Amino acid sequence: MRISTSKKTPSTQALIEILKQEFSDYSFKLFGLGAEKSIIVQKSTFVGVQISKSGNDFTLESSHPTLIAWLFSIVLFDDFTLYYGSERKRLKEEIGAFLSSRYHQ
């Protein structure tokens, strides 16, 4: 999911603080190399979303927030994908709706 914004986007660290205020039940961590790291939003061990910034755009991708989740997805692919895939999609839509409402107008 790509969200183009009309407002200036905050730094990655500032965005984490904004997300923590809005989604206090989730955990957040930086991921990647370089100056503009991605943010991993973790709802549970198996449900997460990766947020990347590029200019004034956000890109959201469903992700496995932990190595354990990734390993389980390989071993139990069909069952794992059916249940947790829909949970990750809901989380991506929830975070995407928030970012869109906050930064699009």
GROMACS .gro file of N, CA, C and O in nm:
model
  420
    1MET      N    1   0.085  -0.116   0.000
    1MET     CA    2   0.000   0.000   0.000
    1MET      C    3   0.091   0.123   0.000
    1MET      O    4   0.182   0.133   0.081
    2ARG      N    5   0.064   0.214  -0.092
    2ARG     CA    6   0.141   0.338  -0.101
    2ARG      C    7   0.049   0.455  -0.068
    2ARG      O    8  -0.061   0.465  -0.119
    3ILE      N    9   0.098   0.543   0.018
    3ILE     CA   10   0.023   0.662   0.057
    3ILE      C   11   0.106   0.784   0.020
    3ILE      O   12   0.214   0.805   0.076
    4SER      N   13   0.057   0.861  -0.075
    4SER     CA   14   0.121   0.986  -0.112
    4SER      C   15   0.065   1.096  -0.023
    4SER      O   16  -0.055   1.102   0.001
    5THR      N   17   0.152   1.180   0.027
    5THR     CA   18   0.108   1.283   0.120
    5THR      C   19   0.121   1.422   0.059
    5THR      O   20   0.203   1.444  -0.029
    6SER      N   21   0.039   1.512   0.107
    6SER     CA   22   0.049   1.651   0.064
    6SER      C   23   0.119   1.735   0.169
    6SER      O   24   0.153   1.849   0.144
    7LYS      N   25   0.140   1.678   0.287
    7LYS     CA   26   0.210   1.747   0.395
    7LYS      C   27   0.351   1.690   0.409
    7LYS      O   28   0.378   1.578   0.369
    8LYS      N   29   0.438   1.769   0.468
    8LYS     CA   30   0.573   1.721   0.496
    8LYS      C   31   0.566   1.608   0.599
    8LYS      O   32   0.495   1.620   0.699
    9THR      N   33   0.636   1.502   0.573
    9THR     CA   34   0.633   1.388   0.665
    9THR      C   35   0.737   1.407   0.776
    9THR      O   36   0.841   1.468   0.753
   10PRO      N   37   0.708   1.355   0.893
   10PRO     CA   38   0.803   1.368   1.004
   10PRO      C   39   0.922   1.274   0.985
   10PRO      O   40   0.919   1.183   0.903
   11SER      N   41   1.025   1.295   1.064
   11SER     CA   42   1.139   1.203   1.064
   11SER      C   43   1.089   1.066   1.110
   11SER      O   44   0.982   1.054   1.171
   12THR      N   45   1.167   0.965   1.083
   12THR     CA   46   1.128   0.829   1.122
   12THR      C   47   1.109   0.819   1.273
   12THR      O   48   1.011   0.761   1.320
   13GLN      N   49   1.201   0.878   1.349
   13GLN     CA   50   1.190   0.872   1.495
   13GLN      C   51   1.067   0.948   1.545
   13GLN      O   52   0.997   0.901   1.633
   14ALA      N   53   1.040   1.064   1.485
   14ALA     CA   54   0.920   1.140   1.524
   14ALA      C   55   0.793   1.062   1.488
   14ALA      O   56   0.695   1.063   1.564
   15LEU      N   57   0.795   0.993   1.375
   15LEU     CA   58   0.679   0.913   1.334
   15LEU      C   59   0.654   0.799   1.433
   15LEU      O   60   0.539   0.770   1.467
   16ILE      N   61   0.759   0.739   1.483
   16ILE     CA   62   0.742   0.634   1.585
   16ILE      C   63   0.671   0.692   1.707
   16ILE      O   64   0.578   0.630   1.761
   17GLU      N   65   0.710   0.809   1.751
   17GLU     CA   66   0.647   0.871   1.868
   17GLU      C   67   0.499   0.902   1.842
   17GLU      O   68   0.415   0.881   1.929
   18ILE      N   69   0.467   0.949   1.722
   18ILE     CA   70   0.328   0.977   1.684
   18ILE      C   71   0.247   0.848   1.684
   18ILE      O   72   0.135   0.842   1.737
   19LEU      N   73   0.303   0.742   1.626
   19LEU     CA   74   0.234   0.613   1.620
   19LEU      C   75   0.216   0.554   1.760
   19LEU      O   76   0.112   0.493   1.789
   20LYS      N   77   0.315   0.570   1.847
   20LYS     CA   78   0.303   0.520   1.985
   20LYS      C   79   0.186   0.586   2.058
   20LYS      O   80   0.118   0.521   2.137
   21GLN      N   81   0.164   0.713   2.033
   21GLN     CA   82   0.053   0.783   2.097
   21GLN      C   83  -0.081   0.732   2.046
   21GLN      O   84  -0.176   0.717   2.122
   22GLU      N   85  -0.089   0.705   1.917
   22GLU     CA   86  -0.215   0.662   1.856
   22GLU      C   87  -0.242   0.513   1.876
   22GLU      O   88  -0.356   0.471   1.891
   23PHE      N   89  -0.137   0.432   1.874
   23PHE     CA   90  -0.150   0.286   1.882
   23PHE      C   91  -0.065   0.235   2.000
   23PHE      O   92   0.035   0.165   1.980
   24SER      N   93  -0.106   0.267   2.119
   24SER     CA   94  -0.026   0.235   2.237
   24SER      C   95  -0.017   0.086   2.268
   24SER      O   96   0.072   0.043   2.342
   25ASP      N   97  -0.104   0.004   2.210
   25ASP     CA   98  -0.100  -0.140   2.234
   25ASP      C   99   0.002  -0.213   2.148
   25ASP      O  100   0.027  -0.331   2.167
   26TYR      N  101   0.060  -0.145   2.050
   26TYR     CA  102   0.154  -0.207   1.958
   26TYR      C  103   0.297  -0.168   1.995
   26TYR      O  104   0.319  -0.069   2.064
   27SER      N  105   0.392  -0.246   1.947
   27SER     CA  106   0.532  -0.209   1.969
   27SER      C  107   0.593  -0.165   1.835
   27SER      O  108   0.545  -0.204   1.728
   28PHE      N  109   0.699  -0.086   1.844
   28PHE     CA  110   0.760  -0.025   1.727
   28PHE      C  111   0.911  -0.039   1.736
   28PHE      O  112   0.968  -0.020   1.843
   29LYS      N  113   0.974  -0.069   1.623
   29LYS     CA  114   1.120  -0.072   1.621
   29LYS      C  115   1.169  -0.032   1.482
   29LYS      O  116   1.096  -0.042   1.383
   30LEU      N  117   1.291   0.017   1.478
   30LEU     CA  118   1.353   0.054   1.351
   30LEU      C  119   1.412  -0.069   1.286
   30LEU      O  120   1.459  -0.161   1.354
   31PHE      N  121   1.413  -0.069   1.154
   31PHE     CA  122   1.463  -0.184   1.078
   31PHE      C  123   1.535  -0.134   0.954
   31PHE      O  124   1.487  -0.044   0.887
   32GLY      N  125   1.649  -0.193   0.924
   32GLY     CA  126   1.719  -0.161   0.799
   32GLY      C  127   1.848  -0.085   0.821
   32GLY      O  128   1.890  -0.059   0.932
   33LEU      N  129   1.910  -0.051   0.710
   33LEU     CA  130   2.037   0.020   0.710
   33LEU      C  131   2.018   0.160   0.653
   33LEU      O  132   1.923   0.187   0.582
   34GLY      N  133   2.112   0.248   0.682
   34GLY     CA  134   2.108   0.382   0.625
   34GLY      C  135   2.035   0.480   0.713
   34GLY      O  136   1.988   0.448   0.822
   35ALA      N  137   2.024   0.602   0.662
   35ALA     CA  138   1.964   0.711   0.739
   35ALA      C  139   1.813   0.693   0.757
   35ALA      O  140   1.760   0.718   0.864
   36GLU      N  141   1.745   0.654   0.653
   36GLU     CA  142   1.599   0.639   0.660
   36GLU      C  143   1.561   0.492   0.678
   36GLU      O  144   1.533   0.423   0.582
   37LYS      N  145   1.563   0.448   0.800
   37LYS     CA  146   1.524   0.311   0.830
   37LYS      C  147   1.372   0.296   0.821
   37LYS      O  148   1.299   0.393   0.828
   38SER      N  149   1.328   0.174   0.807
   38SER     CA  150   1.185   0.145   0.809
   38SER      C  151   1.141   0.126   0.954
   38SER      O  152   1.223   0.106   1.044
   39ILE      N  153   1.010   0.132   0.973
   39ILE     CA  154   0.952   0.108   1.105
   39ILE      C  155   0.875  -0.022   1.098
   39ILE      O  156   0.795  -0.043   1.007
   40ILE      N  157   0.899  -0.110   1.194
   40ILE     CA  158   0.821  -0.232   1.207
   40ILE      C  159   0.720  -0.209   1.319
   40ILE      O  160   0.757  -0.178   1.432
   41VAL      N  161   0.593  -0.221   1.284
   41VAL     CA  162   0.485  -0.212   1.382
   41VAL      C  163   0.446  -0.355   1.415
   41VAL      O  164   0.412  -0.432   1.326
   42GLN      N  165   0.452  -0.391   1.542
   42GLN     CA  166   0.422  -0.528   1.583
   42GLN      C  167   0.298  -0.530   1.670
   42GLN      O  168   0.295  -0.472   1.777
   43LYS      N  169   0.194  -0.596   1.618
   43LYS     CA  170   0.070  -0.613   1.694
   43LYS      C  171   0.079  -0.738   1.782
   43LYS      O  172   0.029  -0.740   1.893
   44SER      N  173   0.141  -0.842   1.729
   44SER     CA  174   0.162  -0.967   1.803
   44SER      C  175   0.286  -1.034   1.745
   44SER      O  176   0.348  -0.983   1.654
   45THR      N  177   0.318  -1.151   1.796
   45THR     CA  178   0.436  -1.223   1.748
   45THR      C  179   0.430  -1.250   1.599
   45THR      O  180   0.531  -1.249   1.530
   46PHE      N  181   0.311  -1.268   1.546
   46PHE     CA  182   0.296  -1.307   1.406
   46PHE      C  183   0.235  -1.200   1.316
   46PHE      O  184   0.219  -1.222   1.197
   47VAL      N  185   0.196  -1.087   1.372
   47VAL     CA  186   0.126  -0.984   1.294
   47VAL      C  187   0.204  -0.852   1.301
   47VAL      O  188   0.223  -0.796   1.409
   48GLY      N  189   0.248  -0.806   1.183
   48GLY     CA  190   0.323  -0.681   1.179
   48GLY      C  191   0.310  -0.613   1.044
   48GLY      O  192   0.262  -0.670   0.947
   49VAL      N  193   0.354  -0.488   1.042
   49VAL     CA  194   0.354  -0.406   0.921
   49VAL      C  195   0.485  -0.330   0.917
   49VAL      O  196   0.532  -0.281   1.020
   50GLN      N  197   0.543  -0.321   0.799
   50GLN     CA  198   0.664  -0.242   0.779
   50GLN      C  199   0.626  -0.112   0.710
   50GLN      O  200   0.558  -0.113   0.607
   51ILE      N  201   0.668   0.001   0.768
   51ILE     CA  202   0.642   0.133   0.710
   51ILE      C  203   0.774   0.189   0.662
   51ILE      O  204   0.869   0.202   0.740
   52SER      N  205   0.780   0.224   0.534
   52SER     CA  206   0.899   0.287   0.477
   52SER      C  207   0.861   0.423   0.423
   52SER      O  208   0.751   0.443   0.374
   53LYS      N  209   0.954   0.518   0.435
   53LYS     CA  210   0.932   0.653   0.384
   53LYS      C  211   1.024   0.677   0.266
   53LYS      O  212   1.139   0.637   0.266
   54SER      N  213   0.969   0.745   0.166
   54SER     CA  214   1.049   0.789   0.052
   54SER      C  215   0.995   0.925   0.010
   54SER      O  216   0.885   0.933  -0.045
   55GLY      N  217   1.069   1.030   0.041
   55GLY     CA  218   1.019   1.165   0.014
   55GLY      C  219   0.893   1.191   0.094
   55GLY      O  220   0.893   1.177   0.216
   56ASN      N  221   0.785   1.223   0.026
   56ASN     CA  222   0.656   1.246   0.093
   56ASN      C  223   0.562   1.129   0.076
   56ASN      O  224   0.440   1.145   0.082
   57ASP      N  225   0.615   1.011   0.056
   57ASP     CA  226   0.534   0.890   0.040
   57ASP      C  227   0.564   0.792   0.152
   57ASP      O  228   0.678   0.778   0.196
   58PHE      N  229   0.460   0.722   0.196
   58PHE     CA  230   0.474   0.609   0.287
   58PHE      C  231   0.441   0.483   0.208
   58PHE      O  232   0.347   0.481   0.130
   59THR      N  233   0.517   0.377   0.231
   59THR     CA  234   0.485   0.247   0.176
   59THR      C  235   0.465   0.152   0.292
   59THR      O  236   0.551   0.142   0.379
   60LEU      N  237   0.351   0.083   0.293
   60LEU     CA  238   0.321  -0.012   0.399
   60LEU      C  239   0.316  -0.152   0.339
   60LEU      O  240   0.252  -0.174   0.236
   61GLU      N  241   0.383  -0.245   0.407
   61GLU     CA  242   0.384  -0.384   0.364
   61GLU      C  243   0.359  -0.473   0.484
   61GLU      O  244   0.416  -0.450   0.591
   62SER      N  245   0.275  -0.573   0.465
   62SER     CA  246   0.256  -0.672   0.571
   62SER      C  247   0.390  -0.742   0.593
   62SER      O  248   0.464  -0.765   0.498
   63SER      N  249   0.420  -0.772   0.718
   63SER     CA  250   0.549  -0.836   0.744
   63SER      C  251   0.540  -0.929   0.864
   63SER      O  252   0.447  -0.922   0.944
   64HIS      N  253   0.639  -1.013   0.874
   64HIS     CA  254   0.657  -1.097   0.992
   64HIS      C  255   0.744  -1.014   1.087
   64HIS      O  256   0.858  -0.983   1.053
   65PRO      N  257   0.693  -0.975   1.202
   65PRO     CA  258   0.768  -0.884   1.289
   65PRO      C  259   0.885  -0.948   1.362
   65PRO      O  260   0.969  -0.878   1.416
   66THR      N  261   0.891  -1.081   1.362
   66THR     CA  262   1.000  -1.149   1.431
   66THR      C  263   1.054  -1.264   1.345
   66THR      O  264   0.987  -1.312   1.255
   67LEU      N  265   1.173  -1.307   1.377
   67LEU     CA  266   1.233  -1.421   1.309
   67LEU      C  267   1.151  -1.547   1.333
   67LEU      O  268   1.132  -1.629   1.243
   68ILE      N  269   1.099  -1.563   1.453
   68ILE     CA  270   1.016  -1.680   1.486
   68ILE      C  271   0.894  -1.686   1.395
   68ILE      O  272   0.858  -1.791   1.343
   69ALA      N  273   0.829  -1.571   1.374
   69ALA     CA  274   0.711  -1.567   1.286
   69ALA      C  275   0.747  -1.607   1.145
   69ALA      O  276   0.673  -1.680   1.079
   70TRP      N  277   0.860  -1.560   1.097
   70TRP     CA  278   0.905  -1.594   0.963
   70TRP      C  279   0.930  -1.745   0.951
   70TRP      O  280   0.888  -1.808   0.854
   71LEU      N  281   0.995  -1.805   1.050
   71LEU     CA  282   1.022  -1.949   1.048
   71LEU      C  283   0.893  -2.029   1.050
   71LEU      O  284   0.878  -2.127   0.976
   72PHE      N  285   0.798  -1.990   1.133
   72PHE     CA  286   0.669  -2.059   1.137
   72PHE      C  287   0.597  -2.048   1.003
   72PHE      O  288   0.530  -2.141   0.961
   73SER      N  289   0.609  -1.935   0.938
   73SER     CA  290   0.541  -1.918   0.809
   73SER      C  291   0.596  -2.013   0.704
   73SER      O  292   0.523  -2.055   0.614
   74ILE      N  293   0.722  -2.050   0.716
   74ILE     CA  294   0.781  -2.145   0.621
   74ILE      C  295   0.730  -2.287   0.651
   74ILE      O  296   0.690  -2.360   0.561
   75VAL      N  297   0.729  -2.323   0.776
   75VAL     CA  298   0.691  -2.459   0.816
   75VAL      C  299   0.540  -2.482   0.801
   75VAL      O  300   0.496  -2.586   0.753
   76LEU      N  301   0.461  -2.386   0.842
   76LEU     CA  302   0.315  -2.401   0.843
   76LEU      C  303   0.250  -2.306   0.743
   76LEU      O  304   0.150  -2.243   0.772
   77PHE      N  305   0.302  -2.297   0.625
   77PHE     CA  306   0.265  -2.193   0.529
   77PHE      C  307   0.115  -2.178   0.507
   77PHE      O  308   0.061  -2.070   0.523
   78ASP      N  309   0.044  -2.284   0.472
   78ASP     CA  310  -0.098  -2.272   0.437
   78ASP      C  311  -0.183  -2.221   0.553
   78ASP      O  312  -0.254  -2.123   0.542
   79ASP      N  313  -0.178  -2.291   0.667
   79ASP     CA  314  -0.259  -2.251   0.782
   79ASP      C  315  -0.217  -2.115   0.834
   79ASP      O  316  -0.299  -2.032   0.869
   80PHE      N  317  -0.088  -2.094   0.839
   80PHE     CA  318  -0.033  -1.969   0.890
   80PHE      C  319  -0.079  -1.851   0.805
   80PHE      O  320  -0.123  -1.749   0.855
   81THR      N  321  -0.069  -1.866   0.675
   81THR     CA  322  -0.104  -1.759   0.583
   81THR      C  323  -0.252  -1.727   0.588
   81THR      O  324  -0.291  -1.610   0.585
   82LEU      N  325  -0.337  -1.828   0.597
   82LEU     CA  326  -0.481  -1.804   0.600
   82LEU      C  327  -0.522  -1.718   0.718
   82LEU      O  328  -0.595  -1.621   0.704
   83TYR      N  329  -0.474  -1.752   0.837
   83TYR     CA  330  -0.517  -1.677   0.955
   83TYR      C  331  -0.440  -1.546   0.970
   83TYR      O  332  -0.500  -1.439   0.978
   84TYR      N  333  -0.309  -1.555   0.975
   84TYR     CA  334  -0.231  -1.436   1.004
   84TYR      C  335  -0.221  -1.340   0.886
   84TYR      O  336  -0.200  -1.220   0.905
   85GLY      N  337  -0.240  -1.388   0.766
   85GLY     CA  338  -0.242  -1.300   0.649
   85GLY      C  339  -0.355  -1.199   0.658
   85GLY      O  340  -0.337  -1.081   0.630
   86SER      N  341  -0.472  -1.244   0.699
   86SER     CA  342  -0.585  -1.152   0.711
   86SER      C  343  -0.564  -1.055   0.827
   86SER      O  344  -0.603  -0.939   0.820
   87GLU      N  345  -0.501  -1.101   0.934
   87GLU     CA  346  -0.471  -1.013   1.048
   87GLU      C  347  -0.371  -0.905   1.008
   87GLU      O  348  -0.385  -0.789   1.046
   88ARG      N  349  -0.269  -0.944   0.932
   88ARG     CA  350  -0.169  -0.846   0.885
   88ARG      C  351  -0.233  -0.745   0.790
   88ARG      O  352  -0.202  -0.627   0.793
   89LYS      N  353  -0.325  -0.791   0.706
   89LYS     CA  354  -0.393  -0.701   0.613
   89LYS      C  355  -0.476  -0.598   0.690
   89LYS      O  356  -0.475  -0.479   0.658
   90ARG      N  357  -0.547  -0.642   0.795
   90ARG     CA  358  -0.625  -0.549   0.877
   90ARG      C  359  -0.536  -0.445   0.945
   90ARG      O  360  -0.571  -0.327   0.951
   91LEU      N  361  -0.422  -0.490   0.995
   91LEU     CA  362  -0.331  -0.397   1.061
   91LEU      C  363  -0.276  -0.296   0.960
   91LEU      O  364  -0.270  -0.176   0.989
   92LYS      N  365  -0.242  -0.343   0.841
   92LYS     CA  366  -0.191  -0.253   0.736
   92LYS      C  367  -0.297  -0.149   0.700
   92LYS      O  368  -0.266  -0.031   0.687
   93GLU      N  369  -0.421  -0.189   0.688
   93GLU     CA  370  -0.529  -0.096   0.656
   93GLU      C  371  -0.552   0.003   0.770
   93GLU      O  372  -0.578   0.121   0.746
   94GLU      N  373  -0.542  -0.043   0.894
   94GLU     CA  374  -0.561   0.045   1.010
   94GLU      C  375  -0.452   0.152   1.017
   94GLU      O  376  -0.482   0.271   1.031
   95ILE      N  377  -0.327   0.111   1.003
   95ILE     CA  378  -0.215   0.206   1.006
   95ILE      C  379  -0.222   0.297   0.884
   95ILE      O  380  -0.201   0.418   0.893
   96GLY      N  381  -0.254   0.241   0.768
   96GLY     CA  382  -0.264   0.319   0.645
   96GLY      C  383  -0.372   0.426   0.654
   96GLY      O  384  -0.352   0.539   0.610
   97ALA      N  385  -0.487   0.392   0.710
   97ALA     CA  386  -0.596   0.489   0.726
   97ALA      C  387  -0.553   0.604   0.817
   97ALA      O  388  -0.583   0.722   0.789
   98PHE      N  389  -0.482   0.572   0.923
   98PHE     CA  390  -0.433   0.677   1.012
   98PHE      C  391  -0.335   0.770   0.941
   98PHE      O  392  -0.348   0.893   0.947
   99LEU      N  393  -0.236   0.712   0.873
   99LEU     CA  394  -0.136   0.795   0.803
   99LEU      C  395  -0.202   0.878   0.694
   99LEU      O  396  -0.168   0.995   0.677
  100SER      N  397  -0.295   0.820   0.623
  100SER     CA  398  -0.363   0.892   0.516
  100SER      C  399  -0.443   1.010   0.573
  100SER      O  400  -0.437   1.121   0.520
  101SER      N  401  -0.517   0.988   0.681
  101SER     CA  402  -0.598   1.095   0.739
  101SER      C  403  -0.510   1.204   0.799
  101SER      O  404  -0.545   1.321   0.796
  102ARG      N  405  -0.396   1.167   0.851
  102ARG     CA  406  -0.309   1.264   0.918
  102ARG      C  407  -0.223   1.345   0.821
  102ARG      O  408  -0.197   1.462   0.845
  103TYR      N  409  -0.180   1.282   0.711
  103TYR     CA  410  -0.082   1.348   0.623
  103TYR      C  411  -0.128   1.375   0.482
  103TYR      O  412  -0.060   1.443   0.407
  104HIS      N  413  -0.243   1.324   0.444
  104HIS     CA  414  -0.287   1.345   0.305
  104HIS      C  415  -0.348   1.483   0.286
  104HIS      O  416  -0.330   1.545   0.182
  105GLN      N  417  -0.424   1.533   0.377
  105GLN     CA  418  -0.489   1.664   0.361
  105GLN      C  419  -0.402   1.775   0.411
  105GLN      O  420  -0.346   1.778   0.507
   0.00000   0.00000   0.00000
